[in-house]
PDB file of C-alpha atoms in Angstrom:
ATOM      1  CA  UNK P  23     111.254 119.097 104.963  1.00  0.00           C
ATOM      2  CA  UNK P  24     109.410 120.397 102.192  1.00  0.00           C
ATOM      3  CA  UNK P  25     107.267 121.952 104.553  1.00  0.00           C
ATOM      4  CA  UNK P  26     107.218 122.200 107.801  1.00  0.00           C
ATOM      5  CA  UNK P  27     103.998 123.324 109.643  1.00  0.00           C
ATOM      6  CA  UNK P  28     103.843 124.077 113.048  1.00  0.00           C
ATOM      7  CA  UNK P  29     100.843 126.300 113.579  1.00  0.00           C
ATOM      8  CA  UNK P  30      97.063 125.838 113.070  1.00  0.00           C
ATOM      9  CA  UNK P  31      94.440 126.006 110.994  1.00  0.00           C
ATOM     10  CA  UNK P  32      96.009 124.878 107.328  1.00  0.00           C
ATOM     11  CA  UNK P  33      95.535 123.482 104.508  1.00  0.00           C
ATOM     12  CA  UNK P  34      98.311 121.693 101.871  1.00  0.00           C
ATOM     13  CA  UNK P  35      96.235 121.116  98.394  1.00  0.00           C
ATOM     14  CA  UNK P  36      97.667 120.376  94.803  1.00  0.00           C
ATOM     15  CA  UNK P  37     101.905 120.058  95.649  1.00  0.00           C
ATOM     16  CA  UNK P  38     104.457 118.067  94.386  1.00  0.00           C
ATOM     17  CA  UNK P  39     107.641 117.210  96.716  1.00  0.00           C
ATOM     18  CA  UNK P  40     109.967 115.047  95.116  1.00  0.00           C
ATOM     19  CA  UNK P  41     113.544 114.373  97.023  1.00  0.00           C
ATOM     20  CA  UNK P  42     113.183 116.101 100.311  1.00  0.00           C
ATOM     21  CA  UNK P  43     113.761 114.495 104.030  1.00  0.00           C
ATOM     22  CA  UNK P  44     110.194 114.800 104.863  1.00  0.00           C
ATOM     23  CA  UNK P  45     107.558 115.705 102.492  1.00  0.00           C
ATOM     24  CA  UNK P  46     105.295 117.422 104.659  1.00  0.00           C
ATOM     25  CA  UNK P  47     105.828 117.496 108.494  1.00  0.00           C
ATOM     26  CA  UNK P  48     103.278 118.830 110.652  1.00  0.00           C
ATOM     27  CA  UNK P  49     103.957 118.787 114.492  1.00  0.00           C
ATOM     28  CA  UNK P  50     101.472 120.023 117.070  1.00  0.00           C
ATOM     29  CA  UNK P  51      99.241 121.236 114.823  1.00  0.00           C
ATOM     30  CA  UNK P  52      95.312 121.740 114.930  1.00  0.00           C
ATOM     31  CA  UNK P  53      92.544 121.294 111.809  1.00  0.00           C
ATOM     32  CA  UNK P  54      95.068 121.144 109.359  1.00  0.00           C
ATOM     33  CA  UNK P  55      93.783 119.179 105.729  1.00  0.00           C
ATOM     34  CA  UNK P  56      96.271 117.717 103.636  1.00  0.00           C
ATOM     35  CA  UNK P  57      95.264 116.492  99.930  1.00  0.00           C
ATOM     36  CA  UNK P  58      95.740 115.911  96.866  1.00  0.00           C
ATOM     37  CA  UNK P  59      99.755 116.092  97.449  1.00  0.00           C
ATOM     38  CA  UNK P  60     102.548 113.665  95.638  1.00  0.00           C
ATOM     39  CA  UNK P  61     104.991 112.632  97.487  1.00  0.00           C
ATOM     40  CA  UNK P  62     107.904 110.720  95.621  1.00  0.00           C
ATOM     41  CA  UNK P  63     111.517 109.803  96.978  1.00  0.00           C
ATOM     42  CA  UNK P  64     111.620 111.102 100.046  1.00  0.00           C
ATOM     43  CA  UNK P  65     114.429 110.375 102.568  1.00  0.00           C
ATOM     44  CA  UNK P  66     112.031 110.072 105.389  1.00  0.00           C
ATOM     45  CA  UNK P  67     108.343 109.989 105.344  1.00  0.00           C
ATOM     46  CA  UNK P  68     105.957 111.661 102.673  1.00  0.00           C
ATOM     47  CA  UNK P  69     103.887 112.827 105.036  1.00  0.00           C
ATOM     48  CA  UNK P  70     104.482 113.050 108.974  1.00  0.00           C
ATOM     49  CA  UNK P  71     102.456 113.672 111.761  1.00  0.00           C
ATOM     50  CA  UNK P  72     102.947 114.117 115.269  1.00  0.00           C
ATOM     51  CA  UNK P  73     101.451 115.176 118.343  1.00  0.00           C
ATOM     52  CA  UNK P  74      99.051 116.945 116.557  1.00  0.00           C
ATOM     53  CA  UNK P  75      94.817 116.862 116.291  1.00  0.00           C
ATOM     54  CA  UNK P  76      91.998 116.955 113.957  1.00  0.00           C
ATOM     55  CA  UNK P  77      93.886 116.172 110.872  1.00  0.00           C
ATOM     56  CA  UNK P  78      92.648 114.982 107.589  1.00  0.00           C
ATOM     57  CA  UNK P  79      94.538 113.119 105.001  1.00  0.00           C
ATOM     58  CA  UNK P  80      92.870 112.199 101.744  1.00  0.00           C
ATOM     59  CA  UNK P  81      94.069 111.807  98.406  1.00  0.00           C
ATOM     60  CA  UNK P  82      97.184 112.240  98.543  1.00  0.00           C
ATOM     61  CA  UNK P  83      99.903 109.908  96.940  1.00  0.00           C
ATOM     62  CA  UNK P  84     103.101 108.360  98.265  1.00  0.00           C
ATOM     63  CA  UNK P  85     105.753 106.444  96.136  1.00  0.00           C
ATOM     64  CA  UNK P  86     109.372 105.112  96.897  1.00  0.00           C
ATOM     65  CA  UNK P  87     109.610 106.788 100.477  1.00  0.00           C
ATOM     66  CA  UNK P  88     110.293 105.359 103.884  1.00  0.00           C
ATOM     67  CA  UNK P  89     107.294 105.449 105.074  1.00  0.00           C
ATOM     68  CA  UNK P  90     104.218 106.868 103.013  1.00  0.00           C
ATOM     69  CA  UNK P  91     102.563 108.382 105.585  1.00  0.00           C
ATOM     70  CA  UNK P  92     103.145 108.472 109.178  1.00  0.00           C
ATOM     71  CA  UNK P  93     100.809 108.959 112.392  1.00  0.00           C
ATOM     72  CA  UNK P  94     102.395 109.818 115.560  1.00  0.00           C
ATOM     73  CA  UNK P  95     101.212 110.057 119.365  1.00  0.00           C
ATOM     74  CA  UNK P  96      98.001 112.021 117.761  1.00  0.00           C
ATOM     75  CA  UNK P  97      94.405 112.304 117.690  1.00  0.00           C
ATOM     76  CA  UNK P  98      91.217 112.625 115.683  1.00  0.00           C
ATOM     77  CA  UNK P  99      92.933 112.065 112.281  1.00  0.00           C
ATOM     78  CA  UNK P 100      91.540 110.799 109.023  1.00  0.00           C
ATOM     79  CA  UNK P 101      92.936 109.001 106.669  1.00  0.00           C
ATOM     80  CA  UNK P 102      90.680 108.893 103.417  1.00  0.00           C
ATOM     81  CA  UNK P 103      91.546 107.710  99.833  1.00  0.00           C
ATOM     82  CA  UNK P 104      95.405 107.686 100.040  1.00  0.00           C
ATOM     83  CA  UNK P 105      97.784 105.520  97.582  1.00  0.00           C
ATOM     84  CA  UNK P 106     101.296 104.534  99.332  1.00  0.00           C
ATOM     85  CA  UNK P 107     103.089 102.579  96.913  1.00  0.00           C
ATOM     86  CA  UNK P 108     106.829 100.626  97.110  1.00  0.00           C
ATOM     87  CA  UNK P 109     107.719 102.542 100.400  1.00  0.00           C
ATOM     88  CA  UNK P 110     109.336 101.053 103.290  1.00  0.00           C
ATOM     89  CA  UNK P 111     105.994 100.834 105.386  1.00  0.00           C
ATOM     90  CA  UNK P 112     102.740 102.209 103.871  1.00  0.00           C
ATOM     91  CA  UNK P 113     100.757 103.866 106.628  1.00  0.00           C
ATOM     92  CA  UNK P 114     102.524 103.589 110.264  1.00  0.00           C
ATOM     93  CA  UNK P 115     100.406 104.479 113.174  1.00  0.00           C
ATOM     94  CA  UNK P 116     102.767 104.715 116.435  1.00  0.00           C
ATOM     95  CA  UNK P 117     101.196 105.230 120.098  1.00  0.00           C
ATOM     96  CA  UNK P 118      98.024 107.099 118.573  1.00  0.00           C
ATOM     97  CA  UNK P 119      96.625 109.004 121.407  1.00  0.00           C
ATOM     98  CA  UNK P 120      92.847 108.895 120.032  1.00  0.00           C
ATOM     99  CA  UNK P 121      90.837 108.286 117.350  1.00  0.00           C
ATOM    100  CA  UNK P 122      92.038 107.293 114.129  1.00  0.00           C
ATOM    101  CA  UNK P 123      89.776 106.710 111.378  1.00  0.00           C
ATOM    102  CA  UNK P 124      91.210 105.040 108.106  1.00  0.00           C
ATOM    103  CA  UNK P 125      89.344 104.268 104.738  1.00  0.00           C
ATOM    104  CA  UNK P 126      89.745 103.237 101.261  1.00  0.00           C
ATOM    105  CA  UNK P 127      93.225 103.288 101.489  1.00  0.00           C
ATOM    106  CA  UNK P 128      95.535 101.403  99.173  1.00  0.00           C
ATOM    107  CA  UNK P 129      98.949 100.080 100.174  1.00  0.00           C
ATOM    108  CA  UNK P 130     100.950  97.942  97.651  1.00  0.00           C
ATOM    109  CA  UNK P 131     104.487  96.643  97.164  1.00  0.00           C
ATOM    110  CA  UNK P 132     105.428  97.671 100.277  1.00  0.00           C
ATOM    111  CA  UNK P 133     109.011  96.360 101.232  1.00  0.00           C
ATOM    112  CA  UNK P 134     108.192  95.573 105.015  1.00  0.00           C
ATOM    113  CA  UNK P 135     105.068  96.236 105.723  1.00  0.00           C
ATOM    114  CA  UNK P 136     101.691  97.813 104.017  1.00  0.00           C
ATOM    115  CA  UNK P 137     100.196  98.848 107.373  1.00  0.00           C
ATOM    116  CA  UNK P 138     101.365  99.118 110.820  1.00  0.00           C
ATOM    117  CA  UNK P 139      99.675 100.293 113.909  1.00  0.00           C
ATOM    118  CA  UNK P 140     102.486 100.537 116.697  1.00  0.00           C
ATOM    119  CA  UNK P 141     103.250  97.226 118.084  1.00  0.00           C
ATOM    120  CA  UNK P 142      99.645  96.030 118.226  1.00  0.00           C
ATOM    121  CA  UNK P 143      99.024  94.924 114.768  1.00  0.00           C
ATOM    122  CA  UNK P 144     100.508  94.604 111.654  1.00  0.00           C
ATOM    123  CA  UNK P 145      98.775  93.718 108.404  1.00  0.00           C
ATOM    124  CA  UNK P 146     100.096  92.460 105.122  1.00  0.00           C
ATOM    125  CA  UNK P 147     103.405  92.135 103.680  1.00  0.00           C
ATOM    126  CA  UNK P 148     105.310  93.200 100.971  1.00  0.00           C
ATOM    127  CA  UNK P 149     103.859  92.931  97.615  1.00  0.00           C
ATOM    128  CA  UNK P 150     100.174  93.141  98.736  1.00  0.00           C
ATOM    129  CA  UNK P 151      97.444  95.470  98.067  1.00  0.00           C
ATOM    130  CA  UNK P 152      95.289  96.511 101.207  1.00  0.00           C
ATOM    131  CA  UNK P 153      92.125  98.438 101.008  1.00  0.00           C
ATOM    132  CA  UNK P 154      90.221  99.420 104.317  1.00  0.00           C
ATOM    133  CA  UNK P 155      86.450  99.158 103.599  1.00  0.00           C
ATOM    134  CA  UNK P 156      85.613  98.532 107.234  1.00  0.00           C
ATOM    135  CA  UNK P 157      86.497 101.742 109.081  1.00  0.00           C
ATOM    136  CA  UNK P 158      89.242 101.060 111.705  1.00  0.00           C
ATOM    137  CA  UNK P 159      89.324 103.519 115.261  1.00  0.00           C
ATOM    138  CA  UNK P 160      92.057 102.832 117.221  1.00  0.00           C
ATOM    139  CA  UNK P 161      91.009 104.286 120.914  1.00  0.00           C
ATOM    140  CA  UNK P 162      93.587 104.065 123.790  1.00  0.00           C
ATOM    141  CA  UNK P 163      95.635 101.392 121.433  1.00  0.00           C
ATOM    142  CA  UNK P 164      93.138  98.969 121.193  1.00  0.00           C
ATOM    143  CA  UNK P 165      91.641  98.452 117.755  1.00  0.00           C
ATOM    144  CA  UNK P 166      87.941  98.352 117.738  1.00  0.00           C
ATOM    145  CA  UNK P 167      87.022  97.473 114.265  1.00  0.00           C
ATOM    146  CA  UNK P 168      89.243  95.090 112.122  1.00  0.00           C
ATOM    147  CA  UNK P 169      89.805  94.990 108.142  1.00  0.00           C
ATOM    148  CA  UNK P 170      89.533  92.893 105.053  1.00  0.00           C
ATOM    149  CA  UNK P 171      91.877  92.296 102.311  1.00  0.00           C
ATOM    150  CA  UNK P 172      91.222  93.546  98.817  1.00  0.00           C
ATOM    151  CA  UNK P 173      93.689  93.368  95.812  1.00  0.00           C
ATOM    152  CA  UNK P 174      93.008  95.790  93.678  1.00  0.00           C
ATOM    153  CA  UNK P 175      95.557  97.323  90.994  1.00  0.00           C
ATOM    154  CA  UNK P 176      93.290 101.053  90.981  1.00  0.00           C
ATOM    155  CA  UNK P 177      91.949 102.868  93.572  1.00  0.00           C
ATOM    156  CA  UNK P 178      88.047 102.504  91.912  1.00  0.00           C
ATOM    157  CA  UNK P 179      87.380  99.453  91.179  1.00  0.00           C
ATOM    158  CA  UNK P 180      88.148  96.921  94.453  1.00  0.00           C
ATOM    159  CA  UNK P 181      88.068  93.085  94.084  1.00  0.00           C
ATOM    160  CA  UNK P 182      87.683  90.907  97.137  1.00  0.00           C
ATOM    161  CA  UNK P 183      90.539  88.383  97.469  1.00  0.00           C
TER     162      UNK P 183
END
């Protein structure tokens, strides 16, 4: 990985990892921010989480990597203002343990998927631009609050479908 964290209390600002296996992989971690990162051509994920808590994600970019960002068996994480474009999946959620709070994200030309939360849901195919302006929490894997679609081709100026 480009980095690996595995203690508390970070913070990942202003980087650039291009051609690594993981961009950024943070497992059990506490109140760690990451933002304002580019991830491009990773092997693996641009930025991985796991079994971690208290997390926030915002601003960051991921292009041409498996999956842009990816959420596993964690809590209290949020997911703000994020770009994942042409990866395998955009965002992938898998067993989230508790809450989960995504907005104004953008997924596009996605090869699977733009979004996926576990087996429960998944929204969007390739090729299509997703922005969250309802918040979704995902408690105990069931989703509380649902999205809408918006195509939009920047991350400031959203057009309903």
């Amino acid at each position: 990985a480009g980095i690996s964290l595995r203690s508390s209390h970070c913070s990942i600002v202003n980087n650039v990892f291009r051609f690594m296996d993981y961009g950024i992989n943070v497992n059990g971690v506490k109140n760690c921010q990451l933002s304002n990162n580019s991830f491009t051509a990773n092997l693996r994920n641009g930025i991985r989480i796991s079994s971690s808590s208290n997390i926030c994600i915002i601003n960051n970019t991921c292009y041409q990597s498996r999956d842009g960002i990816g959420v596993h068996s964690s809590d209290n994480c949020i997911i703000i203002n994020n770009l994942c474009n042409e990866n395998e999946y955009g965002i992938y959620l898998v067993n989230p343990s508790g809450n989960i709070s995504l907005k104004k994200n953008v997924c596009s030309n996605n090869r699977e998927i733009g979004w996926r939360i576990g087996r429960l849901l998944q929204v969007l195919g390739s090729g299509n631009d997703l922005d969250i302006q309802q918040l979704i929490k995902i408690k105990s894997k069931q989703v509380v609050d649902f999205c809408s679609k918006y195509r939009s081709t920047d991350r400031t100026n959203y057009h309903p479908q």
